Amino acid sequence: MDGVPNLTQAPVKPNGEFLYDFVAPDSGTYWYHSHDRSLEQVARGLYGALIVEEKNPPKVDHDIIVFIDDWRLNAQGKQEGDFDNLHDQVHSGRMGNFAKALFRGNNAPIKQNQRIRLRLINVATDRIFPIALTGISGKIVAYDGMPLSTTEPLKKLIISPAQRVDIIADVSSNKEISVLYSEENNIKIGSLAIEGKAKKSKLPIPILEPNKMISPNISQATNLDMVMEGGAMSGKISMQDVNNGKAWMFNGVAGIHKKPFHQFKKNQTAVIDLINDTRFPHAIHLHGHHFQILNKQGELSPWRDTTLVESGESQKIACVFNNPGKWLFHCHMLGHQASGMKTWVKVV
Ligand SMILES: [Cu+2]
């Protein structure tokens, strides 16, 4: 039920249908989107939020989804049709020239001092969003759907495509909550108006109830390397490769092949070194699992399902492959994915 065409199912034909039937074991903020020609279909809006409620949800006055997206618009305000732009694909991907935060909540007026939950989802095809929020005072409570065991201070956020950040906060402003694109100049990409005043909550910002996760035992892990290669200025691709959708590679291989990147036995733990040997950052996303980033001191980060690896950086991710099936493992910059930066793993 993972929806990856030609890996776990055939694409759903025009006027066709497919019944997705699955159990959602983990509470949190997720999203769904087309995985077929996703660089165009996601850009055109074929996505949505998938919220799995906690058994005991935290008490908030407003629970608001914040989609963060960008679009490439022409002078008439229509989307440009150049979704397959190869020049974009070998660089940072297809960036929009218009960005906005879209809110989905219960539309009731938000009052000063009320407690809100914001579920930020970067649904843009390629853009990494540096985000700052004003008008609230609170904590980060989850990343990529997974509750944090200790909340983190609300700071400037770097949200790569597909990543999610959950925030619980109290409204401090009496005017508005702003979402700022926080690079050099703070550009406001969305805001929520404040109307009226409520009584201040004396309760601390809560910790969300944890999902059942298996922590990786690093000493027993299988060690693997995943080297990102290709793209512009790498010297590793030709114009012919680019034209054939082979602009990017993992370990020298572009695109999906019969053989998976690796076949894991159920519950096998692996540490995969994500080595970015390209001139661009990549948002590496693993389907069906969450992983933790292992730092040099041997400490494990909060759970993630997408991690941003900067150019020249390497990041070790630790994962217990406990979910049987075929799972895509790819860059979530959809222009990169479309031009080769994808592979898959098998868990048996
Ligand atoms: Cu990428």
Tab-separated table of C-alpha atoms and ligand atoms in Angstrom:
chain	number	residue	atom	x	y	z
A	1	MET	CA	0.000	0.000	0.000
A	2	ASP	CA	2.982	2.291	-0.560
A	3	GLY	CA	1.807	3.575	-3.932
A	4	VAL	CA	5.085	3.511	-5.823
A	5	PRO	CA	4.291	2.749	-9.468
A	6	ASN	CA	6.012	-0.299	-10.902
A	7	LEU	CA	7.474	-1.213	-7.518
A	8	THR	CA	4.440	-1.996	-5.369
A	9	GLN	CA	1.521	-1.345	-7.742
A	10	ALA	CA	0.609	-0.202	-11.233
A	11	PRO	CA	-0.192	3.513	-11.586
A	12	VAL	CA	-3.896	4.328	-11.171
A	13	LYS	CA	-5.186	4.974	-14.710
A	14	PRO	CA	-7.207	8.065	-15.627
A	15	ASN	CA	-10.782	7.403	-14.412
A	16	GLY	CA	-9.464	4.301	-12.646
A	17	GLU	CA	-9.412	3.624	-8.951
A	18	PHE	CA	-7.357	1.850	-6.335
A	19	LEU	CA	-8.444	1.139	-2.786
A	20	TYR	CA	-5.721	1.858	-0.238
A	21	ASP	CA	-6.345	-0.227	2.862
A	22	PHE	CA	-3.768	-0.033	5.617
A	23	VAL	CA	-3.205	0.263	9.342
A	24	ALA	CA	-1.603	3.485	10.598
A	25	PRO	CA	0.321	2.391	13.688
A	26	ASP	CA	2.101	5.664	14.434
A	27	SER	CA	0.351	8.847	15.453
A	28	GLY	CA	1.641	12.081	13.978
A	29	THR	CA	1.788	14.388	10.976
A	30	TYR	CA	2.194	12.611	7.659
A	31	TRP	CA	1.261	13.404	4.110
A	32	TYR	CA	0.396	11.621	0.910
A	33	HIS	CA	1.063	12.516	-2.686
A	34	SER	CA	1.201	11.104	-6.156
A	35	HIS	CA	4.333	9.065	-6.786
A	36	ASP	CA	3.732	8.895	-10.546
A	37	ARG	CA	5.351	11.726	-12.491
A	38	SER	CA	5.444	13.303	-9.073
A	39	LEU	CA	7.551	16.247	-10.230
A	40	GLU	CA	4.491	17.461	-12.159
A	41	GLN	CA	1.614	15.963	-10.182
A	42	VAL	CA	2.841	17.156	-6.782
A	43	ALA	CA	3.685	20.574	-8.260
A	44	ARG	CA	0.081	20.737	-9.522
A	45	GLY	CA	-1.270	19.960	-6.044
A	46	LEU	CA	-1.876	16.208	-5.916
A	47	TYR	CA	-1.035	15.912	-2.227
A	48	GLY	CA	-2.712	16.080	1.163
A	49	ALA	CA	-2.060	15.780	4.867
A	50	LEU	CA	-2.502	12.473	6.643
A	51	ILE	CA	-2.984	13.118	10.336
A	52	VAL	CA	-2.962	10.191	12.739
A	53	GLU	CA	-4.340	11.323	16.078
A	54	GLU	CA	-2.771	10.359	19.373
A	55	LYS	CA	-4.798	8.135	21.708
A	56	ASN	CA	-4.685	11.075	24.120
A	57	PRO	CA	-4.147	14.166	21.981
A	58	PRO	CA	-2.583	17.170	23.715
A	59	LYS	CA	-5.087	19.854	24.683
A	60	VAL	CA	-4.913	22.726	22.200
A	61	ASP	CA	-7.429	25.348	21.078
A	62	HIS	CA	-6.475	25.067	17.409
A	63	ASP	CA	-4.869	22.261	15.414
A	64	ILE	CA	-3.645	23.761	12.150
A	65	ILE	CA	-1.960	22.156	9.159
A	66	VAL	CA	0.547	24.475	7.468
A	67	PHE	CA	1.419	23.393	3.943
A	68	ILE	CA	4.497	25.184	2.685
A	69	ASP	CA	4.768	25.216	-1.083
A	70	ASP	CA	6.131	27.140	-4.014
A	71	TRP	CA	4.947	27.463	-7.570
A	72	ARG	CA	6.557	28.620	-10.795
A	73	LEU	CA	4.064	31.078	-12.210
A	74	ASN	CA	3.988	33.010	-15.441
A	75	ALA	CA	2.873	36.652	-15.815
A	76	GLN	CA	-0.782	35.507	-15.990
A	77	GLY	CA	-0.446	33.709	-12.658
A	78	LYS	CA	-0.675	30.264	-14.308
A	79	GLN	CA	1.794	27.476	-13.617
A	80	GLU	CA	4.637	27.208	-16.094
A	81	GLY	CA	4.545	23.873	-17.887
A	82	ASP	CA	8.268	23.135	-17.801
A	83	PHE	CA	8.099	20.350	-15.232
A	84	ASP	CA	10.706	18.270	-17.071
A	85	ASN	CA	13.251	21.094	-17.237
A	86	LEU	CA	16.564	19.231	-17.412
A	87	HIS	CA	18.598	22.290	-16.486
A	88	ASP	CA	16.667	22.486	-13.206
A	89	GLN	CA	17.034	18.769	-12.603
A	90	VAL	CA	20.834	18.758	-12.755
A	91	HIS	CA	20.950	21.755	-10.378
A	92	SER	CA	18.792	22.391	-7.279
A	93	GLY	CA	15.568	21.191	-8.870
A	94	ARG	CA	12.592	23.171	-10.083
A	95	MET	CA	12.150	26.189	-7.829
A	96	GLY	CA	9.012	28.247	-7.809
A	97	ASN	CA	9.000	32.034	-8.004
A	98	PHE	CA	6.021	32.306	-5.640
A	99	ALA	CA	5.888	30.736	-2.177
A	100	LYS	CA	3.081	30.516	0.313
A	101	ALA	CA	2.045	28.870	3.554
A	102	LEU	CA	-1.471	27.446	3.272
A	103	PHE	CA	-3.417	26.890	6.489
A	104	ARG	CA	-6.030	24.231	7.163
A	105	GLY	CA	-7.770	24.384	10.551
A	106	ASN	CA	-11.240	24.744	11.999
A	107	ASN	CA	-11.436	28.431	10.905
A	108	ALA	CA	-12.533	29.542	14.398
A	109	PRO	CA	-10.960	32.875	15.389
A	110	ILE	CA	-7.569	32.547	17.069
A	111	LYS	CA	-7.214	34.531	20.282
A	112	GLN	CA	-4.151	35.871	22.001
A	113	ASN	CA	-2.898	33.437	24.690
A	114	GLN	CA	-4.655	30.465	23.143
A	115	ARG	CA	-2.671	27.284	22.671
A	116	ILE	CA	-2.176	26.082	19.111
A	117	ARG	CA	-0.621	23.132	17.374
A	118	LEU	CA	0.980	23.851	14.017
A	119	ARG	CA	1.800	20.947	11.707
A	120	LEU	CA	4.241	22.270	9.117
A	121	ILE	CA	4.656	20.174	5.981
A	122	ASN	CA	7.039	21.132	3.181
A	123	VAL	CA	5.151	19.906	0.130
A	124	ALA	CA	7.317	21.809	-2.376
A	125	THR	CA	8.870	19.650	-5.053
A	126	ASP	CA	12.417	20.918	-4.598
A	127	ARG	CA	12.767	23.950	-2.353
A	128	ILE	CA	14.357	23.797	1.095
A	129	PHE	CA	12.460	26.286	3.256
A	130	PRO	CA	14.195	28.273	6.007
A	131	ILE	CA	11.236	29.153	8.198
A	132	ALA	CA	10.773	31.457	11.182
A	133	LEU	CA	7.508	31.942	13.068
A	134	THR	CA	6.513	35.088	14.890
A	135	GLY	CA	3.625	35.821	17.230
A	136	ILE	CA	3.901	32.574	19.177
A	137	SER	CA	5.962	31.217	22.039
A	138	GLY	CA	6.330	27.464	22.272
A	139	LYS	CA	8.277	24.314	21.462
A	140	ILE	CA	8.973	21.848	18.679
A	141	VAL	CA	7.261	18.605	19.687
A	142	ALA	CA	7.747	16.308	16.682
A	143	TYR	CA	9.758	15.840	13.492
A	144	ASP	CA	8.498	13.854	10.508
A	145	GLY	CA	5.509	12.694	12.543
A	146	MET	CA	7.571	11.268	15.390
A	147	PRO	CA	7.176	12.793	18.862
A	148	LEU	CA	10.325	14.166	20.486
A	149	SER	CA	11.147	12.626	23.874
A	150	THR	CA	12.107	16.124	25.040
A	151	THR	CA	10.705	19.199	23.335
A	152	GLU	CA	13.099	21.529	21.486
A	153	PRO	CA	13.133	25.322	21.642
A	154	LEU	CA	11.375	27.049	18.789
A	155	LYS	CA	14.179	28.318	16.576
A	156	LYS	CA	14.629	29.047	12.892
A	157	LEU	CA	13.680	25.874	11.025
A	158	ILE	CA	15.252	24.407	7.923
A	159	ILE	CA	12.562	22.240	6.371
A	160	SER	CA	13.527	20.218	3.327
A	161	PRO	CA	10.990	18.799	0.879
A	162	ALA	CA	8.809	16.140	2.597
A	163	GLN	CA	9.920	17.008	6.127
A	164	ARG	CA	7.378	17.884	8.819
A	165	VAL	CA	7.683	19.843	12.039
A	166	ASP	CA	5.026	19.885	14.777
A	167	ILE	CA	4.918	22.853	17.110
A	168	ILE	CA	2.789	23.476	20.190
A	169	ALA	CA	2.781	27.102	21.238
A	170	ASP	CA	0.844	29.857	22.952
A	171	VAL	CA	-0.199	32.889	20.936
A	172	SER	CA	1.799	35.860	22.199
A	173	SER	CA	0.804	38.445	19.589
A	174	ASN	CA	-2.468	40.364	19.564
A	175	LYS	CA	-2.176	40.924	15.801
A	176	GLU	CA	-1.000	37.902	13.844
A	177	ILE	CA	1.091	34.778	13.603
A	178	SER	CA	3.483	35.060	10.669
A	179	VAL	CA	5.305	32.424	8.684
A	180	LEU	CA	8.508	33.956	7.342
A	181	TYR	CA	10.815	32.728	4.625
A	182	SER	CA	13.800	33.393	6.775
A	183	GLU	CA	16.750	34.002	4.470
A	184	GLU	CA	18.548	37.367	4.384
A	185	ASN	CA	15.269	39.332	4.328
A	186	ASN	CA	12.360	37.811	6.154
A	187	ILE	CA	9.649	37.467	3.530
A	188	LYS	CA	6.188	36.817	4.902
A	189	ILE	CA	4.661	33.825	3.125
A	190	GLY	CA	1.580	33.464	5.280
A	191	SER	CA	-0.183	34.724	8.380
A	192	LEU	CA	-3.041	33.962	10.737
A	193	ALA	CA	-4.978	36.888	12.204
A	194	ILE	CA	-5.514	37.133	15.952
A	195	GLU	CA	-8.929	38.265	17.183
A	196	GLY	CA	-9.579	38.830	20.861
A	197	LYS	CA	-7.891	37.609	23.989
A	198	ALA	CA	-8.136	34.443	26.064
A	199	LYS	CA	-6.776	33.515	29.477
A	200	LYS	CA	-3.156	32.421	29.519
A	201	SER	CA	-2.546	28.697	30.046
A	202	LYS	CA	-0.472	27.810	33.074
A	203	LEU	CA	0.274	24.314	31.788
A	204	PRO	CA	3.690	23.611	30.291
A	205	ILE	CA	3.981	22.669	26.615
A	206	PRO	CA	3.277	18.918	26.650
A	207	ILE	CA	5.400	16.060	25.340
A	208	LEU	CA	3.479	13.934	22.837
A	209	GLU	CA	2.930	10.297	23.697
A	210	PRO	CA	5.643	8.218	22.016
A	211	ASN	CA	5.079	5.792	19.147
A	212	LYS	CA	6.343	2.240	19.552
A	213	MET	CA	9.782	2.369	17.975
A	214	ILE	CA	12.684	-0.079	18.114
A	215	SER	CA	15.990	1.622	18.905
A	216	PRO	CA	18.853	0.426	16.733
A	217	ASN	CA	21.620	-1.589	18.358
A	218	ILE	CA	24.604	0.002	16.611
A	219	SER	CA	27.127	-2.681	17.579
A	220	GLN	CA	25.061	-5.271	15.684
A	221	ALA	CA	24.456	-3.120	12.620
A	222	THR	CA	25.275	-3.915	9.007
A	223	ASN	CA	27.331	-0.998	7.639
A	224	LEU	CA	26.549	0.266	4.164
A	225	ASP	CA	27.591	3.264	2.076
A	226	MET	CA	25.264	5.234	-0.145
A	227	VAL	CA	27.258	7.669	-2.255
A	228	MET	CA	25.311	10.414	-4.020
A	229	GLU	CA	26.897	11.256	-7.345
A	230	GLY	CA	26.179	13.222	-10.488
A	231	GLY	CA	24.438	16.502	-11.152
A	232	ALA	CA	25.929	19.649	-12.620
A	233	MET	CA	29.632	20.361	-12.055
A	234	SER	CA	30.324	16.815	-10.921
A	235	GLY	CA	32.238	15.737	-14.034
A	236	LYS	CA	30.458	12.393	-13.729
A	237	ILE	CA	27.574	12.798	-16.154
A	238	SER	CA	27.281	13.500	-19.848
A	239	MET	CA	24.558	15.323	-21.749
A	240	GLN	CA	23.421	11.900	-22.945
A	241	ASP	CA	23.020	10.702	-19.346
A	242	VAL	CA	20.956	13.790	-18.545
A	243	ASN	CA	18.727	13.235	-21.596
A	244	ASN	CA	18.247	9.614	-20.513
A	245	GLY	CA	17.134	10.558	-16.991
A	246	LYS	CA	20.465	9.541	-15.479
A	247	ALA	CA	21.666	12.821	-14.046
A	248	TRP	CA	22.005	11.495	-10.493
A	249	MET	CA	23.179	8.223	-9.024
A	250	PHE	CA	23.469	6.282	-5.816
A	251	ASN	CA	26.674	4.217	-5.824
A	252	GLY	CA	27.007	4.791	-9.575
A	253	VAL	CA	23.513	3.517	-10.360
A	254	ALA	CA	20.730	5.790	-11.651
A	255	GLY	CA	17.066	4.884	-11.245
A	256	ILE	CA	15.204	1.750	-10.221
A	257	HIS	CA	16.614	-1.620	-11.205
A	258	LYS	CA	15.637	-5.224	-10.533
A	259	LYS	CA	18.198	-5.520	-7.788
A	260	PRO	CA	17.522	-3.499	-4.630
A	261	PHE	CA	20.143	-1.287	-3.025
A	262	HIS	CA	20.103	-3.888	-0.243
A	263	GLN	CA	17.936	-6.740	0.948
A	264	PHE	CA	17.396	-6.803	4.714
A	265	LYS	CA	16.114	-9.556	6.943
A	266	LYS	CA	13.161	-8.385	9.034
A	267	ASN	CA	14.443	-6.529	12.128
A	268	GLN	CA	17.974	-6.257	10.716
A	269	THR	CA	19.700	-3.073	11.822
A	270	ALA	CA	21.821	-1.097	9.399
A	271	VAL	CA	23.944	2.003	9.582
A	272	ILE	CA	23.982	3.621	6.156
A	273	ASP	CA	26.534	6.328	5.465
A	274	LEU	CA	24.851	8.891	3.205
A	275	ILE	CA	27.796	10.506	1.434
A	276	ASN	CA	26.989	13.584	-0.626
A	277	ASP	CA	29.653	13.713	-3.334
A	278	THR	CA	27.706	16.284	-5.380
A	279	ARG	CA	27.555	20.072	-5.524
A	280	PHE	CA	23.978	20.227	-4.189
A	281	PRO	CA	22.091	19.368	-1.006
A	282	HIS	CA	19.746	16.371	-1.093
A	283	ALA	CA	16.744	15.467	1.044
A	284	ILE	CA	17.056	11.717	1.425
A	285	HIS	CA	13.793	9.963	2.210
A	286	LEU	CA	13.245	6.327	3.166
A	287	HIS	CA	9.802	4.776	2.751
A	288	GLY	CA	8.176	2.562	5.361
A	289	HIS	CA	10.605	3.355	8.168
A	290	HIS	CA	12.011	6.039	10.398
A	291	PHE	CA	15.726	6.248	11.145
A	292	GLN	CA	18.036	8.123	13.477
A	293	ILE	CA	21.129	10.083	12.550
A	294	LEU	CA	24.212	8.793	14.314
A	295	ASN	CA	26.743	11.493	15.148
A	296	LYS	CA	30.506	11.120	15.678
A	297	GLN	CA	29.990	10.829	19.451
A	298	GLY	CA	27.722	7.840	18.850
A	299	GLU	CA	24.568	9.739	19.823
A	300	LEU	CA	21.311	9.195	17.971
A	301	SER	CA	19.122	12.060	16.738
A	302	PRO	CA	15.330	12.184	16.967
A	303	TRP	CA	13.502	9.886	14.538
A	304	ARG	CA	13.242	11.139	10.973
A	305	ASP	CA	12.079	9.775	7.640
A	306	THR	CA	13.789	12.467	5.566
A	307	THR	CA	17.184	14.027	6.176
A	308	LEU	CA	18.913	16.892	4.457
A	309	VAL	CA	22.508	16.105	3.486
A	310	GLU	CA	24.503	19.137	2.402
A	311	SER	CA	27.024	19.124	-0.444
A	312	GLY	CA	30.254	17.487	0.724
A	313	GLU	CA	28.638	16.270	3.943
A	314	SER	CA	28.122	12.696	5.059
A	315	GLN	CA	25.526	11.516	7.525
A	316	LYS	CA	25.208	8.091	9.076
A	317	ILE	CA	21.650	6.941	9.538
A	318	ALA	CA	20.710	4.011	11.758
A	319	CYS	CA	17.569	2.055	10.985
A	320	VAL	CA	15.876	-1.137	12.109
A	321	PHE	CA	14.324	-2.576	8.949
A	322	ASN	CA	11.258	-4.062	10.610
A	323	ASN	CA	8.641	-3.400	7.942
A	324	PRO	CA	8.527	-6.171	5.307
A	325	GLY	CA	8.096	-5.048	1.728
A	326	LYS	CA	9.686	-3.084	-1.081
A	327	TRP	CA	10.532	0.470	-0.088
A	328	LEU	CA	11.738	3.364	-2.159
A	329	PHE	CA	14.840	5.186	-0.927
A	330	HIS	CA	15.269	8.462	-2.792
A	331	CYS	CA	15.978	12.152	-2.884
A	332	HIS	CA	12.711	13.972	-2.159
A	333	MET	CA	13.723	16.820	-4.426
A	334	LEU	CA	11.435	15.500	-7.089
A	335	GLY	CA	13.477	16.834	-10.003
A	336	HIS	CA	16.441	14.839	-8.691
A	337	GLN	CA	14.280	11.787	-8.154
A	338	ALA	CA	12.929	11.988	-11.702
A	339	SER	CA	16.443	12.161	-13.103
A	340	GLY	CA	17.886	9.135	-11.380
A	341	MET	CA	18.274	9.754	-7.654
A	342	LYS	CA	16.267	6.825	-6.406
A	343	THR	CA	16.738	3.228	-5.413
A	344	TRP	CA	14.854	0.718	-3.276
A	345	VAL	CA	15.364	-1.676	-0.424
A	346	LYS	CA	13.685	-4.981	0.256
A	347	VAL	CA	12.803	-6.262	3.717
A	348	VAL	CA	11.944	-9.978	3.913
B	1	CU	CU	18.534	15.622	-4.461
